[in-house]
mmCIF file of C-alpha atoms in Angstrom:
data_model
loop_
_atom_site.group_PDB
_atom_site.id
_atom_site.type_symbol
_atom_site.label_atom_id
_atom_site.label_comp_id
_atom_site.label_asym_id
_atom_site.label_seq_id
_atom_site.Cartn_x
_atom_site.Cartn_y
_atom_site.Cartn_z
ATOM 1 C CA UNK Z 9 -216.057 61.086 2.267
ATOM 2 C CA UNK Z 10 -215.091 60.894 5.817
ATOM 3 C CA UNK Z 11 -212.144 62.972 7.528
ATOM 4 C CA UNK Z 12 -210.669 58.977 8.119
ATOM 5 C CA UNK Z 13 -210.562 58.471 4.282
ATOM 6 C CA UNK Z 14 -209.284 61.141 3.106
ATOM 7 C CA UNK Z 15 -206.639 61.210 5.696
ATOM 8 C CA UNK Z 16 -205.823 57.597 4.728
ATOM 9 C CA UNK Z 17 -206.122 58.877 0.522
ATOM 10 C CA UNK Z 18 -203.740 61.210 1.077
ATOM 11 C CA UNK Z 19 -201.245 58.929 2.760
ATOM 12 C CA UNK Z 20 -201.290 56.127 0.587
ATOM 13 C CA UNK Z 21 -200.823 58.834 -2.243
ATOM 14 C CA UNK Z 22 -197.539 60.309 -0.783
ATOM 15 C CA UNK Z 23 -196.811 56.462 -0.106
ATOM 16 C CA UNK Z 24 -197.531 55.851 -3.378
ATOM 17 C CA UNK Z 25 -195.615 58.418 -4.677
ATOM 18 C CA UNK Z 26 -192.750 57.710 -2.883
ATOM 19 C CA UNK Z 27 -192.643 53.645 -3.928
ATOM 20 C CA UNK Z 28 -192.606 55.220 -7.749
ATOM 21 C CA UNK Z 29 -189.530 57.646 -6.888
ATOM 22 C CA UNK Z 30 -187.682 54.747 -5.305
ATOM 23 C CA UNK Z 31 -188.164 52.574 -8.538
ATOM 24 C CA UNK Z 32 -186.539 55.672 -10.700
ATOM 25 C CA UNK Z 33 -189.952 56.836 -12.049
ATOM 26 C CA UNK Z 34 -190.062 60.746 -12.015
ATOM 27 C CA UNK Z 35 -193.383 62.209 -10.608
ATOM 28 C CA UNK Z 36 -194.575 65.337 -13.075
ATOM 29 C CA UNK Z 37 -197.945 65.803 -11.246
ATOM 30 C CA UNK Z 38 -200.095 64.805 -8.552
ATOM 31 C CA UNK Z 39 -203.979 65.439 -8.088
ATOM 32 C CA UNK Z 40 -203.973 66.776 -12.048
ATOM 33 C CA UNK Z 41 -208.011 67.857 -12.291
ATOM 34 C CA UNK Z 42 -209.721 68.555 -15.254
ATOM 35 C CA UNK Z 43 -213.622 69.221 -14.852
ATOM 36 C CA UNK Z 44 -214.933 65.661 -13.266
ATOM 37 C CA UNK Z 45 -211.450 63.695 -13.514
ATOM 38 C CA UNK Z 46 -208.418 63.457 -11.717
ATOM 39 C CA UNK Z 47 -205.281 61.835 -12.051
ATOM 40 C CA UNK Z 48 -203.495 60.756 -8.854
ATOM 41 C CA UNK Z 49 -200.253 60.603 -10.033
ATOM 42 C CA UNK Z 50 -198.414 61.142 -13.263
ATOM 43 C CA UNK Z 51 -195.004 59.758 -13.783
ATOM 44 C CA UNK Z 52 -192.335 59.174 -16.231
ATOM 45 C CA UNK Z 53 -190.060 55.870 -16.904
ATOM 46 C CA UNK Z 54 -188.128 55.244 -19.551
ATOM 47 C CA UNK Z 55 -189.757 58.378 -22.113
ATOM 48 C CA UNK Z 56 -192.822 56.460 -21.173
ATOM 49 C CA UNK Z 57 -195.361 58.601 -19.079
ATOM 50 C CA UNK Z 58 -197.086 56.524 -16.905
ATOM 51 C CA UNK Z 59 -201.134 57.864 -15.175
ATOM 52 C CA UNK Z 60 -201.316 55.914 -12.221
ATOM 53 C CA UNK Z 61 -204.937 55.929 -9.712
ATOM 54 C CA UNK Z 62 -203.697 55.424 -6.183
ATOM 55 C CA UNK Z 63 -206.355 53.519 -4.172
ATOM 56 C CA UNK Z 64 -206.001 52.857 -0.379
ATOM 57 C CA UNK Z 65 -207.411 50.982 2.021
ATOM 58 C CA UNK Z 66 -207.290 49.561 5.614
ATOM 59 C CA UNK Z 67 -208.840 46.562 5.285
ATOM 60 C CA UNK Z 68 -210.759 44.248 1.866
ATOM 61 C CA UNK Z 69 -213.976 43.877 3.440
ATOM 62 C CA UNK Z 70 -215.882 45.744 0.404
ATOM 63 C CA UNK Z 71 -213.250 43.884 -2.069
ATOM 64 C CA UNK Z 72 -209.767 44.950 -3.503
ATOM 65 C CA UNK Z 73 -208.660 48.664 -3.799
ATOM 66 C CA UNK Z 74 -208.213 47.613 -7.681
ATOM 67 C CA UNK Z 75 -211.784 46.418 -8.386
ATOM 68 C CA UNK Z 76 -212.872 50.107 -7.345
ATOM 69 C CA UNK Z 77 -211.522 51.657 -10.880
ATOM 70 C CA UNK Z 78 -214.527 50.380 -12.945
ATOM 71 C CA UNK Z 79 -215.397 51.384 -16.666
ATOM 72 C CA UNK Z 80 -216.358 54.686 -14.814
ATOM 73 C CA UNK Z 81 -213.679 55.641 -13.254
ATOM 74 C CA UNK Z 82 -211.201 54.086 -16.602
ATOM 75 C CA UNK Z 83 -213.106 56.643 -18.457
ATOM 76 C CA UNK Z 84 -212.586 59.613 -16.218
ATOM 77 C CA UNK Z 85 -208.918 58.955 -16.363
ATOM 78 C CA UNK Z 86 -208.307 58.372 -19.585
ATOM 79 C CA UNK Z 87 -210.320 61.951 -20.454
ATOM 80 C CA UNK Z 88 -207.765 63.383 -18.386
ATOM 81 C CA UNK Z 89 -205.099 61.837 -19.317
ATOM 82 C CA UNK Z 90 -206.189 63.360 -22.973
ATOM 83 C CA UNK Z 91 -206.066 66.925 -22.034
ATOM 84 C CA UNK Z 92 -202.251 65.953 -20.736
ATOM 85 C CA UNK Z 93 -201.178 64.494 -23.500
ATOM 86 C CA UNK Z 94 -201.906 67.619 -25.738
ATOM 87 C CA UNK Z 95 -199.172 69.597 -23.939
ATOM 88 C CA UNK Z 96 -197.178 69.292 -26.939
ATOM 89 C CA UNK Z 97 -194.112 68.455 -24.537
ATOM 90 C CA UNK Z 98 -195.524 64.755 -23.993
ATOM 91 C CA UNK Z 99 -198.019 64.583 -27.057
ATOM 92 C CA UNK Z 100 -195.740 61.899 -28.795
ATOM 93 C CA UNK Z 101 -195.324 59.815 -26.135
ATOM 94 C CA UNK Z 102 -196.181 56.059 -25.258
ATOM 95 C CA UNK Z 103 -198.114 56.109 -22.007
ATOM 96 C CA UNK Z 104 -199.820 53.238 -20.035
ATOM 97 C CA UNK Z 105 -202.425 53.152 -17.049
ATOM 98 C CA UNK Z 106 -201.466 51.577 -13.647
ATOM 99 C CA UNK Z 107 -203.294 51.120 -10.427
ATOM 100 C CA UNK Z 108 -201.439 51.232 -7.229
ATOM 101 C CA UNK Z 109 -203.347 49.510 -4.354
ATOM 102 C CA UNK Z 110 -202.278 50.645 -0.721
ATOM 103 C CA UNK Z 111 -202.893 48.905 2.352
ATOM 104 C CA UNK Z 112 -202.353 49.774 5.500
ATOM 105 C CA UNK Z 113 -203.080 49.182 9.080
ATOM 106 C CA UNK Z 114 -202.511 52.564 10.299
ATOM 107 C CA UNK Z 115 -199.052 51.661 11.099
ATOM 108 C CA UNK Z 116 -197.463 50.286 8.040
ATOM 109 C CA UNK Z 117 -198.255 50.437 4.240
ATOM 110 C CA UNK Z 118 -197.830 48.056 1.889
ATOM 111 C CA UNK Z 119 -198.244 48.576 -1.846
ATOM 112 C CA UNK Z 120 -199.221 46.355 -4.632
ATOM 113 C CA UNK Z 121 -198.163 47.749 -8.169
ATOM 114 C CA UNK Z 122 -200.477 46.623 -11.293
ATOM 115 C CA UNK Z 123 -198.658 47.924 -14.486
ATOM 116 C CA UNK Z 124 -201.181 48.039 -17.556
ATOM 117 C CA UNK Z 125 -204.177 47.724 -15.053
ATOM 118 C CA UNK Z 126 -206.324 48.676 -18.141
ATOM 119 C CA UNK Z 127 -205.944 50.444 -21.562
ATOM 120 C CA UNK Z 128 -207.300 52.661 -23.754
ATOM 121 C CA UNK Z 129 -209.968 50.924 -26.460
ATOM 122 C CA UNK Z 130 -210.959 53.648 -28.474
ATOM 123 C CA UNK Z 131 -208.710 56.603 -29.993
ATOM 124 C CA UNK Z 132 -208.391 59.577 -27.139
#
């Protein structure tokens, strides 16, 4: 990954974040690792906690920021999401999945929210 893109990750993240907070979602993490998954951001709305994947981009020449969480990447989020939803705090909660595409110029950023981007088909 280049110093550009992770500069640009980072800032469509704290975008990101920021866009949820404004629309009275509660942030609880960010970056939550476990082993080979992460979690950009984990929220709360409504009792509902929400695992969003932030991605960000300057331009759609190599297609939409959304098309880039494949079956792959679903999986490696959900497997995290697992591990925090046994915290017994939020282990009877409803959750859902969004993906949060950025864009941005370098000057602006502009955000496109996709609630239920995908769901869970087998039991966690």
């Amino acid at each position: 990954m280049s110093e550009f893109t992770k500069i640009l990750g980072d800032a469509g993240e704290n975008f990101a974040a920021e866009y949820l907070k404004k629309n009275g979602y509660k942030i609880l993490a960010k970056n939550f690792r476990v082993q080979t998954a992460e979690i950009d951001i984990i929220a709360e709305l409504d009792e509902k906690i929400i695992f969003v994947e932030v991605k960000t981009r300057s331009n759609t020449r190599r297609g939409l920021p959304a098309e880039a969480v494949n079956l792959r990447k679903q999986k490696k989020i959900i497997q995290a999401a697992s591990v925090f939803l046994q915290d017994e705090i939020y282990s009877d909660r409803a959750c859902r999945f969004d993906v949060i595409e950025v864009y941005s110029d370098g000057k602006e950023f502009k955000i496109r929210h996709i609630e239920n981007a995908f769901e869970v088909i087998t039991d966690f």
